[in-house]
Amino acid sequence: MTYIRKIAFGFAVMITSFAFTQSKTTLDIKTLGGYEYNYFRSPTEIRVNDVILPKEDLIASSLYQDVSVDYKFRYKWNKNRIRFSATPFSRIFYENLDDSYWRLKTWVKYDHKFNKKITFLGEARFTRMNREGLGGDQDVLINPLGFTNYGATLGLGFIPFKNNKMTVEGFYNLKNFDAFGVRDLQFDEFGMLFTTTHSFKVRQLEHKLGLTTYVKKRLYDTFNASEIDTDGERDWDYARASVFYELPISKELKVRPNLMYYTRIDNSTNRSGFNQFGPGIILSYKNKRTKVYSSFSFITRNYKQIEARNTEGLIGEKLTYEYANAQLRISHKISKGFSITGSLFSRIRSTNYTDIDARSFRNYRNQYAGIGILWEL
C-alpha cells in the first residue's frame, strides 16, 4: 500500500510540475522575389577627377530574391519566462551577385515576475550583417554596410496603476564595422530607455496612448586597418522621444499617429550635432486570414554647424535633410500554414547639399517591392 502511495505521489508531482511549465516553438520560412532600385543609396551625379559620372554609372539596381527563417522558442515555469529568437536572412541580387548579402539576428530574453506589479527584464542580443560596400546614408563618418553588433539590456517592468505599463531599462551595444580599404570603425554606446503605455476602452474598443524616450552616449574609434593604430575618437550624445496615440476604427483596423524628436550632441568637435523631428502614421489591419501593416513618416534633420554647399561653394545655409519614408507589408492565408506575402519600401532623401564633388550629404532615392510565400510550421 505504501509503495502504491509513493507511485501516486510521484505522478501527482509530475503532473503538477507540467501544469506550471509551458513551452512553445514556432518556425516561419519565407521567400520573396522583387526588384530594388539604388540599393547603395547613391546620388545621381558625382564628379571624380574632373569627370562627371552619371546615374547609369552610380546607381546599382537589380531583381532580387529574399530567403528568411524566423525561429522562436518560449519556455515558462512558475514566475519565469525565457524566450529565444534567431532570424537568418539573405538577399540575392540576380543582376549583381557580388552585391548579395546575408544577416543573422539572435536574441535571448528573460523575465521574472516579482509580483503582479513588478517584473525583472533581461536581454542579450547579437547581429551579424555580412555585406560589402558603403551606403549613401553616410554623413560625417564613412560607415561600411557590414558590421557585427553585441548588445545587452537590463531593466524593470512596472504596472503602476490599472491599464498602465511602464519599463525602465539600461542598455549597451558594441558595433564593429567591417574594414573598408585602410579604414576601420567601431563604437560603444550605453544609455537608458523609458517606455509607458496607457490603455482604455471606448465602446468596447481599446485605445492606447504611449511615450518612448531614451538617452545614450556613443563613443567612436576609428583605426587604420592595416596598422590598427587609433586615428580618431568621437564622443556623441543622443536623446530621442516619441509619442503615439492608437485609435481603433474597428476590431480589425487600427490607426496610430505619432510624433518624434531626436537630437545628437557632438562633444568632440561641435560639428556633427543635429536636431531631427517629424510626424508619422501607422495603419494596421488584421483578421483571421489577412494582415496589413503600412507606415509613412516625414522627417526633417537640421544640422547645427555643417554648412550646405553647391558646386560653386557655400550657399549660406546649414545642412538640412528631409526624409519621406513609406512601408507596406501584406500577408494573406491561402491554406493551412501557407500565405501569400508582399512588401514595399520607399525612402527619399532631399537635401540642400548639391555639390557634385561630394558623395556624402546628397539626395538619394531607395525603393524596393516584392511578392512571395510564407510557410508557417
C-alpha positions as a Markdown table, in Angstrom:
| # | Residue | x | y | z |
|---|---|---|---|---|
| 1 | Met | 0.0 | 0.0 | 0.0 |
| 2 | Thr | 2.8 | 2.3 | 0.9 |
| 3 | Tyr | 4.5 | 1.6 | -2.4 |
| 4 | Ile | 1.3 | 2.4 | -4.4 |
| 5 | Arg | 1.1 | 5.7 | -2.4 |
| 6 | Lys | 4.6 | 6.6 | -3.4 |
| 7 | Ile | 3.9 | 6.0 | -7.1 |
| 8 | Ala | 0.7 | 8.0 | -6.9 |
| 9 | Phe | 2.6 | 10.8 | -5.2 |
| 10 | Gly | 5.3 | 10.8 | -7.9 |
| 11 | Phe | 2.7 | 11.1 | -10.6 |
| 12 | Ala | 1.0 | 13.9 | -8.8 |
| 13 | Val | 4.3 | 15.8 | -8.6 |
| 14 | Met | 5.0 | 15.3 | -12.3 |
| 15 | Ile | 1.5 | 16.4 | -13.3 |
| 16 | Thr | 1.8 | 19.5 | -11.1 |
| 17 | Ser | 5.2 | 20.4 | -12.5 |
| 18 | Phe | 3.9 | 20.0 | -16.0 |
| 19 | Ala | 0.9 | 22.2 | -15.3 |
| 20 | Phe | 3.2 | 25.0 | -14.2 |
| 21 | Thr | 5.6 | 24.8 | -17.2 |
| 22 | Gln | 4.9 | 25.7 | -20.8 |
| 23 | Ser | 7.0 | 25.7 | -23.9 |
| 24 | Lys | 6.2 | 26.8 | -27.4 |
| 25 | Thr | 8.2 | 26.7 | -30.6 |
| 26 | Thr | 7.4 | 28.5 | -33.9 |
| 27 | Leu | 9.2 | 28.3 | -37.3 |
| 28 | Asp | 8.4 | 30.5 | -40.3 |
| 29 | Ile | 10.1 | 30.2 | -43.6 |
| 30 | Lys | 9.6 | 32.9 | -46.2 |
| 31 | Thr | 10.9 | 33.5 | -49.7 |
| 32 | Leu | 10.1 | 36.7 | -51.7 |
| 33 | Gly | 11.2 | 38.0 | -55.1 |
| 34 | Gly | 11.2 | 41.5 | -56.4 |
| 35 | Tyr | 13.2 | 44.5 | -57.6 |
| 36 | Glu | 15.3 | 47.0 | -55.7 |
| 37 | Tyr | 16.3 | 50.4 | -57.0 |
| 38 | Asn | 19.5 | 52.1 | -55.9 |
| 39 | Tyr | 20.3 | 49.7 | -53.0 |
| 40 | Phe | 23.6 | 51.6 | -52.2 |
| 41 | Arg | 21.6 | 54.9 | -51.9 |
| 42 | Ser | 23.8 | 56.8 | -54.2 |
| 43 | Pro | 23.3 | 60.3 | -55.6 |
| 44 | Thr | 22.6 | 60.6 | -59.3 |
| 45 | Glu | 25.7 | 62.5 | -60.2 |
| 46 | Ile | 29.3 | 62.8 | -58.9 |
| 47 | Arg | 32.4 | 64.4 | -60.3 |
| 48 | Val | 35.6 | 62.5 | -59.8 |
| 49 | Asn | 38.9 | 63.8 | -61.2 |
| 50 | Asp | 37.1 | 66.4 | -63.3 |
| 51 | Val | 35.0 | 63.6 | -64.9 |
| 52 | Ile | 31.2 | 63.7 | -64.2 |
| 53 | Leu | 29.8 | 60.2 | -63.5 |
| 54 | Pro | 26.1 | 59.9 | -64.4 |
| 55 | Lys | 23.5 | 57.9 | -62.6 |
| 56 | Glu | 24.0 | 55.0 | -65.0 |
| 57 | Asp | 27.5 | 54.5 | -63.5 |
| 58 | Leu | 26.5 | 55.2 | -59.9 |
| 59 | Ile | 23.1 | 53.6 | -59.2 |
| 60 | Ala | 23.0 | 49.9 | -58.6 |
| 61 | Ser | 19.6 | 48.2 | -59.0 |
| 62 | Ser | 18.6 | 44.6 | -59.5 |
| 63 | Leu | 16.0 | 41.9 | -59.4 |
| 64 | Tyr | 16.4 | 40.1 | -56.0 |
| 65 | Gln | 15.3 | 37.0 | -54.1 |
| 66 | Asp | 14.9 | 37.1 | -50.3 |
| 67 | Val | 15.1 | 33.9 | -48.2 |
| 68 | Ser | 14.5 | 34.2 | -44.4 |
| 69 | Val | 13.8 | 32.0 | -41.4 |
| 70 | Asp | 12.2 | 33.1 | -38.2 |
| 71 | Tyr | 12.6 | 30.7 | -35.3 |
| 72 | Lys | 11.2 | 31.4 | -31.9 |
| 73 | Phe | 11.2 | 29.4 | -28.7 |
| 74 | Arg | 9.5 | 30.2 | -25.4 |
| 75 | Tyr | 9.6 | 28.4 | -22.1 |
| 76 | Lys | 7.6 | 29.4 | -18.9 |
| 77 | Trp | 7.8 | 28.0 | -15.4 |
| 78 | Asn | 6.4 | 29.4 | -12.2 |
| 79 | Lys | 7.1 | 33.2 | -12.4 |
| 80 | Asn | 9.9 | 32.9 | -15.0 |
| 81 | Arg | 9.9 | 33.1 | -18.8 |
| 82 | Ile | 12.8 | 32.7 | -21.3 |
| 83 | Arg | 12.5 | 33.4 | -25.0 |
| 84 | Phe | 14.9 | 32.9 | -27.8 |
| 85 | Ser | 14.8 | 34.1 | -31.4 |
| 86 | Ala | 17.0 | 33.5 | -34.4 |
| 87 | Thr | 16.2 | 35.2 | -37.8 |
| 88 | Pro | 18.7 | 34.5 | -40.6 |
| 89 | Phe | 18.1 | 36.5 | -43.8 |
| 90 | Ser | 19.7 | 36.7 | -47.2 |
| 91 | Arg | 19.1 | 38.9 | -50.2 |
| 92 | Ile | 20.4 | 37.7 | -53.6 |
| 93 | Phe | 20.8 | 40.2 | -56.4 |
| 94 | Tyr | 20.4 | 38.3 | -59.6 |
| 95 | Glu | 22.0 | 41.0 | -61.8 |
| 96 | Asn | 24.9 | 41.8 | -59.4 |
| 97 | Leu | 25.7 | 38.6 | -57.4 |
| 98 | Asp | 28.7 | 40.1 | -55.7 |
| 99 | Asp | 26.4 | 42.7 | -54.0 |
| 100 | Ser | 24.3 | 40.0 | -52.4 |
| 101 | Tyr | 24.4 | 39.8 | -48.6 |
| 102 | Trp | 23.1 | 37.9 | -45.6 |
| 103 | Arg | 22.2 | 38.9 | -42.0 |
| 104 | Leu | 21.7 | 36.9 | -38.7 |
| 105 | Lys | 19.8 | 38.4 | -35.8 |
| 106 | Thr | 19.5 | 36.5 | -32.5 |
| 107 | Trp | 18.4 | 37.4 | -29.0 |
| 108 | Val | 17.6 | 35.8 | -25.7 |
| 109 | Lys | 15.1 | 37.4 | -23.3 |
| 110 | Tyr | 14.4 | 36.5 | -19.7 |
| 111 | Asp | 11.8 | 37.9 | -17.3 |
| 112 | His | 10.8 | 37.1 | -13.8 |
| 113 | Lys | 7.7 | 38.4 | -12.0 |
| 114 | Phe | 8.5 | 39.5 | -8.5 |
| 115 | Asn | 4.8 | 40.2 | -8.0 |
| 116 | Lys | 1.7 | 41.4 | -10.0 |
| 117 | Lys | 3.2 | 44.9 | -10.5 |
| 118 | Ile | 7.0 | 44.4 | -10.9 |
| 119 | Thr | 8.9 | 42.3 | -13.4 |
| 120 | Phe | 12.6 | 41.9 | -14.0 |
| 121 | Leu | 13.7 | 42.1 | -17.7 |
| 122 | Gly | 16.9 | 41.0 | -19.3 |
| 123 | Glu | 18.1 | 40.6 | -22.9 |
| 124 | Ala | 21.3 | 39.6 | -24.7 |
| 125 | Arg | 21.5 | 40.1 | -28.5 |
| 126 | Phe | 23.8 | 39.6 | -31.5 |
| 127 | Thr | 23.6 | 40.7 | -35.1 |
| 128 | Arg | 25.9 | 39.9 | -37.9 |
| 129 | Met | 25.5 | 41.8 | -41.2 |
| 130 | Asn | 27.7 | 40.3 | -43.9 |
| 131 | Arg | 27.7 | 43.0 | -46.6 |
| 132 | Glu | 30.3 | 44.8 | -48.6 |
| 133 | Gly | 30.3 | 48.4 | -49.7 |
| 134 | Leu | 29.2 | 51.8 | -48.5 |
| 135 | Gly | 25.8 | 53.4 | -48.3 |
| 136 | Gly | 24.7 | 56.8 | -49.3 |
| 137 | Asp | 23.3 | 57.5 | -45.8 |
| 138 | Gln | 26.9 | 58.4 | -44.7 |
| 139 | Asp | 27.2 | 62.0 | -43.5 |
| 140 | Val | 30.1 | 62.7 | -41.2 |
| 141 | Leu | 31.6 | 59.2 | -40.8 |
| 142 | Ile | 32.1 | 56.6 | -43.6 |
| 143 | Asn | 30.1 | 53.6 | -42.3 |
| 144 | Pro | 30.6 | 50.4 | -44.2 |
| 145 | Leu | 27.4 | 48.3 | -44.6 |
| 146 | Gly | 28.9 | 45.2 | -43.0 |
| 147 | Phe | 29.1 | 45.0 | -39.2 |
| 148 | Thr | 28.9 | 42.9 | -36.0 |
| 149 | Asn | 26.8 | 44.1 | -33.1 |
| 150 | Tyr | 26.7 | 42.7 | -29.5 |
| 151 | Gly | 24.2 | 44.1 | -27.0 |
| 152 | Ala | 22.6 | 43.6 | -23.6 |
| 153 | Thr | 19.7 | 45.2 | -21.7 |
| 154 | Leu | 18.6 | 45.0 | -18.0 |
| 155 | Gly | 15.6 | 46.7 | -16.5 |
| 156 | Leu | 12.3 | 46.5 | -14.7 |
| 157 | Gly | 8.7 | 46.5 | -15.9 |
| 158 | Phe | 6.0 | 48.1 | -13.8 |
| 159 | Ile | 2.2 | 48.2 | -13.7 |
| 160 | Pro | 1.9 | 51.4 | -11.6 |
| 161 | Phe | -1.9 | 51.5 | -11.9 |
| 162 | Lys | -4.7 | 49.8 | -13.8 |
| 163 | Asn | -4.3 | 49.7 | -17.6 |
| 164 | Asn | -0.8 | 51.2 | -17.5 |
| 165 | Lys | 2.5 | 49.5 | -18.3 |
| 166 | Met | 5.9 | 51.1 | -17.8 |
| 167 | Thr | 9.5 | 49.9 | -18.4 |
| 168 | Val | 12.9 | 51.4 | -17.3 |
| 169 | Glu | 15.9 | 49.7 | -18.8 |
| 170 | Gly | 19.7 | 50.3 | -19.2 |
| 171 | Phe | 21.4 | 49.1 | -22.4 |
| 172 | Tyr | 24.8 | 48.6 | -24.0 |
| 173 | Asn | 25.9 | 48.0 | -27.6 |
| 174 | Leu | 29.2 | 47.3 | -29.3 |
| 175 | Lys | 29.1 | 47.8 | -33.0 |
| 176 | Asn | 32.2 | 46.9 | -35.0 |
| 177 | Phe | 32.0 | 47.8 | -38.7 |
| 178 | Asp | 33.9 | 45.8 | -41.3 |
| 179 | Ala | 37.1 | 47.4 | -42.5 |
| 180 | Phe | 36.8 | 49.3 | -45.8 |
| 181 | Gly | 40.1 | 49.9 | -47.6 |
| 182 | Val | 42.5 | 51.1 | -44.9 |
| 183 | Arg | 39.8 | 52.5 | -42.7 |
| 184 | Asp | 38.1 | 50.7 | -39.8 |
| 185 | Leu | 35.4 | 51.9 | -37.4 |
| 186 | Gln | 33.6 | 50.8 | -34.2 |
| 187 | Phe | 31.6 | 52.3 | -31.4 |
| 188 | Asp | 30.4 | 51.6 | -27.9 |
| 189 | Glu | 27.1 | 53.0 | -26.7 |
| 190 | Phe | 25.2 | 52.9 | -23.5 |
| 191 | Gly | 22.1 | 54.5 | -22.2 |
| 192 | Met | 18.7 | 54.4 | -20.5 |
| 193 | Leu | 15.3 | 53.7 | -22.0 |
| 194 | Phe | 11.9 | 54.6 | -20.6 |
| 195 | Thr | 8.5 | 53.5 | -22.1 |
| 196 | Thr | 5.0 | 53.9 | -20.8 |
| 197 | Thr | 1.7 | 52.8 | -22.4 |
| 198 | His | -1.8 | 53.6 | -21.1 |
| 199 | Ser | -4.9 | 51.7 | -22.4 |
| 200 | Phe | -8.5 | 52.5 | -22.1 |
| 201 | Lys | -11.7 | 51.3 | -23.8 |
| 202 | Val | -14.3 | 53.4 | -25.7 |
| 203 | Arg | -17.3 | 51.5 | -27.0 |
| 204 | Gln | -15.6 | 48.1 | -26.4 |
| 205 | Leu | -12.5 | 49.2 | -28.5 |
| 206 | Glu | -9.1 | 49.5 | -26.8 |
| 207 | His | -7.3 | 52.8 | -27.3 |
| 208 | Lys | -3.6 | 53.3 | -26.4 |
| 209 | Leu | -1.5 | 56.3 | -25.6 |
| 210 | Gly | 2.2 | 55.9 | -25.3 |
| 211 | Leu | 5.6 | 57.5 | -24.8 |
| 212 | Thr | 9.1 | 56.1 | -25.6 |
| 213 | Thr | 12.3 | 58.0 | -24.8 |
| 214 | Tyr | 15.9 | 57.3 | -24.4 |
| 215 | Val | 19.3 | 59.0 | -23.8 |
| 216 | Lys | 22.6 | 57.4 | -24.8 |
| 217 | Lys | 26.3 | 58.1 | -25.2 |
| 218 | Arg | 28.1 | 56.8 | -28.3 |
| 219 | Leu | 31.9 | 56.6 | -28.3 |
| 220 | Tyr | 33.5 | 56.1 | -31.8 |
| 221 | Asp | 37.0 | 54.8 | -32.5 |
| 222 | Thr | 38.5 | 55.0 | -36.0 |
| 223 | Phe | 41.5 | 52.9 | -36.9 |
| 224 | Asn | 44.0 | 52.4 | -39.6 |
| 225 | Ala | 43.0 | 48.8 | -40.6 |
| 226 | Ser | 46.5 | 47.9 | -41.8 |
| 227 | Glu | 48.3 | 49.0 | -38.6 |
| 228 | Ile | 45.5 | 49.0 | -36.0 |
| 229 | Asp | 46.6 | 52.4 | -34.7 |
| 230 | Thr | 43.9 | 54.7 | -33.2 |
| 231 | Asp | 43.4 | 57.5 | -35.6 |
| 232 | Gly | 40.4 | 59.4 | -34.2 |
| 233 | Glu | 37.8 | 59.3 | -31.5 |
| 234 | Arg | 34.3 | 60.9 | -31.3 |
| 235 | Asp | 32.1 | 61.4 | -28.3 |
| 236 | Trp | 28.4 | 61.9 | -29.3 |
| 237 | Asp | 25.3 | 62.1 | -27.0 |
| 238 | Tyr | 21.8 | 61.2 | -28.3 |
| 239 | Ala | 18.3 | 61.8 | -26.9 |
| 240 | Arg | 15.1 | 60.7 | -28.5 |
| 241 | Ala | 11.4 | 60.9 | -27.6 |
| 242 | Ser | 8.3 | 59.8 | -29.5 |
| 243 | Val | 4.6 | 59.8 | -28.6 |
| 244 | Phe | 1.8 | 57.9 | -30.2 |
| 245 | Tyr | -2.0 | 57.5 | -30.0 |
| 246 | Glu | -3.6 | 54.3 | -31.2 |
| 247 | Leu | -7.1 | 54.8 | -32.5 |
| 248 | Pro | -9.1 | 51.6 | -33.2 |
| 249 | Ile | -11.5 | 52.1 | -36.1 |
| 250 | Ser | -12.8 | 48.6 | -35.6 |
| 251 | Lys | -11.6 | 45.4 | -34.0 |
| 252 | Glu | -9.5 | 44.7 | -37.2 |
| 253 | Leu | -8.4 | 48.2 | -38.2 |
| 254 | Lys | -6.2 | 50.5 | -36.1 |
| 255 | Val | -4.6 | 53.9 | -36.9 |
| 256 | Arg | -1.5 | 55.1 | -34.9 |
| 257 | Pro | -0.3 | 58.7 | -35.5 |
| 258 | Asn | 3.0 | 59.5 | -33.9 |
| 259 | Leu | 5.4 | 62.4 | -33.4 |
| 260 | Met | 9.2 | 62.0 | -32.9 |
| 261 | Tyr | 12.0 | 64.3 | -31.8 |
| 262 | Tyr | 15.7 | 63.2 | -31.9 |
| 263 | Thr | 18.9 | 65.1 | -31.2 |
| 264 | Arg | 22.7 | 64.5 | -31.4 |
| 265 | Ile | 25.3 | 66.5 | -29.5 |
| 266 | Asp | 28.9 | 66.4 | -30.7 |
| 267 | Asn | 31.1 | 66.6 | -27.7 |
| 268 | Ser | 34.3 | 66.2 | -29.7 |
| 269 | Thr | 34.3 | 68.8 | -32.4 |
| 270 | Asn | 30.9 | 70.5 | -32.0 |
| 271 | Arg | 30.4 | 69.9 | -35.7 |
| 272 | Ser | 28.2 | 66.9 | -36.2 |
| 273 | Gly | 25.2 | 67.7 | -34.0 |
| 274 | Phe | 21.7 | 67.9 | -35.3 |
| 275 | Asn | 18.0 | 68.1 | -34.4 |
| 276 | Gln | 15.5 | 65.8 | -36.1 |
| 277 | Phe | 11.8 | 65.8 | -35.8 |
| 278 | Gly | 8.6 | 64.9 | -37.7 |
| 279 | Pro | 5.2 | 63.2 | -37.8 |
| 280 | Gly | 4.4 | 59.6 | -38.8 |
| 281 | Ile | 1.4 | 57.4 | -39.1 |
| 282 | Ile | 0.9 | 53.6 | -38.9 |
| 283 | Leu | -2.2 | 51.8 | -40.3 |
| 284 | Ser | -2.7 | 48.1 | -39.4 |
| 285 | Tyr | -5.4 | 45.6 | -40.3 |
| 286 | Lys | -5.7 | 42.0 | -39.1 |
| 287 | Asn | -8.4 | 39.3 | -39.4 |
| 288 | Lys | -8.2 | 35.5 | -39.4 |
| 289 | Arg | -6.7 | 35.4 | -42.9 |
| 290 | Thr | -5.2 | 38.8 | -43.8 |
| 291 | Lys | -2.6 | 41.1 | -42.2 |
| 292 | Val | -1.7 | 44.5 | -43.4 |
| 293 | Tyr | 0.9 | 46.9 | -42.0 |
| 294 | Ser | 1.6 | 50.3 | -43.5 |
| 295 | Ser | 3.5 | 53.3 | -42.3 |
| 296 | Phe | 4.5 | 56.7 | -43.5 |
| 297 | Ser | 6.7 | 59.4 | -42.0 |
| 298 | Phe | 8.1 | 62.8 | -43.0 |
| 299 | Ile | 11.3 | 63.6 | -41.0 |
| 300 | Thr | 13.4 | 66.8 | -41.1 |
| 301 | Arg | 17.0 | 66.8 | -39.9 |
| 302 | Asn | 18.7 | 70.2 | -39.3 |
| 303 | Tyr | 22.5 | 70.1 | -38.7 |
| 304 | Lys | 23.7 | 72.8 | -36.2 |
| 305 | Gln | 27.2 | 73.5 | -37.7 |
| 306 | Ile | 27.7 | 71.8 | -41.1 |
| 307 | Glu | 27.3 | 74.3 | -43.9 |
| 308 | Ala | 25.4 | 73.3 | -47.1 |
| 309 | Arg | 27.2 | 73.7 | -50.4 |
| 310 | Asn | 26.5 | 73.7 | -54.1 |
| 311 | Thr | 29.2 | 73.0 | -56.8 |
| 312 | Glu | 30.3 | 76.7 | -56.6 |
| 313 | Gly | 30.7 | 76.8 | -52.9 |
| 314 | Leu | 28.8 | 77.7 | -49.6 |
| 315 | Ile | 25.2 | 78.8 | -50.0 |
| 316 | Gly | 24.8 | 80.5 | -46.6 |
| 317 | Glu | 22.6 | 77.8 | -45.1 |
| 318 | Lys | 23.1 | 75.0 | -42.6 |
| 319 | Leu | 22.8 | 71.4 | -43.9 |
| 320 | Thr | 19.2 | 70.1 | -43.9 |
| 321 | Tyr | 17.7 | 66.7 | -44.8 |
| 322 | Glu | 14.1 | 65.8 | -45.5 |
| 323 | Tyr | 13.1 | 62.1 | -45.4 |
| 324 | Ala | 9.9 | 60.8 | -46.9 |
| 325 | Asn | 9.6 | 57.1 | -45.7 |
| 326 | Ala | 6.9 | 54.7 | -46.7 |
| 327 | Gln | 6.4 | 50.9 | -46.0 |
| 328 | Leu | 3.8 | 48.3 | -46.7 |
| 329 | Arg | 3.7 | 44.6 | -45.7 |
| 330 | Ile | 0.8 | 42.3 | -46.6 |
| 331 | Ser | 0.1 | 38.6 | -45.9 |
| 332 | His | -3.0 | 36.6 | -46.9 |
| 333 | Lys | -3.5 | 33.0 | -45.8 |
| 334 | Ile | -4.3 | 30.7 | -48.7 |
| 335 | Ser | -4.3 | 27.4 | -46.9 |
| 336 | Lys | -3.2 | 25.9 | -43.6 |
| 337 | Gly | 0.3 | 27.1 | -42.9 |
| 338 | Phe | 0.7 | 28.9 | -46.2 |
| 339 | Ser | 0.3 | 32.6 | -47.0 |
| 340 | Ile | 1.0 | 35.0 | -49.9 |
| 341 | Thr | 3.1 | 37.9 | -48.8 |
| 342 | Gly | 4.1 | 41.2 | -50.3 |
| 343 | Ser | 6.3 | 44.1 | -49.3 |
| 344 | Leu | 7.0 | 47.6 | -50.5 |
| 345 | Phe | 9.6 | 50.1 | -49.2 |
| 346 | Ser | 10.5 | 53.7 | -50.2 |
| 347 | Arg | 12.9 | 56.2 | -48.8 |
| 348 | Ile | 13.5 | 59.5 | -50.5 |
| 349 | Arg | 16.1 | 61.9 | -49.0 |
| 350 | Ser | 16.1 | 65.6 | -50.1 |
| 351 | Thr | 18.9 | 67.9 | -49.1 |
| 352 | Asn | 20.2 | 71.4 | -49.8 |
| 353 | Tyr | 23.8 | 70.0 | -50.2 |
| 354 | Thr | 24.1 | 69.8 | -54.0 |
| 355 | Asp | 27.9 | 69.8 | -54.5 |
| 356 | Ile | 28.6 | 67.2 | -57.2 |
| 357 | Asp | 32.2 | 66.8 | -55.9 |
| 358 | Ala | 30.8 | 65.2 | -52.8 |
| 359 | Arg | 29.1 | 61.8 | -52.2 |
| 360 | Ser | 28.1 | 62.4 | -48.6 |
| 361 | Phe | 25.1 | 64.6 | -47.7 |
| 362 | Arg | 23.5 | 64.2 | -51.1 |
| 363 | Asn | 19.9 | 63.4 | -52.3 |
| 364 | Tyr | 19.1 | 59.8 | -53.0 |
| 365 | Arg | 16.1 | 57.5 | -53.6 |
| 366 | Asn | 16.0 | 53.9 | -52.5 |
| 367 | Gln | 12.9 | 51.7 | -53.2 |
| 368 | Tyr | 12.0 | 48.0 | -53.5 |
| 369 | Ala | 8.9 | 45.8 | -53.9 |
| 370 | Gly | 8.4 | 42.1 | -53.9 |
| 371 | Ile | 5.9 | 39.2 | -53.5 |
| 372 | Gly | 6.4 | 35.8 | -52.1 |
| 373 | Ile | 5.3 | 32.8 | -50.0 |
| 374 | Leu | 5.3 | 32.4 | -46.2 |
| 375 | Trp | 5.3 | 28.9 | -44.7 |
| 376 | Glu | 4.4 | 28.7 | -41.0 |
| 377 | Leu | 5.3 | 25.3 | -39.4 |
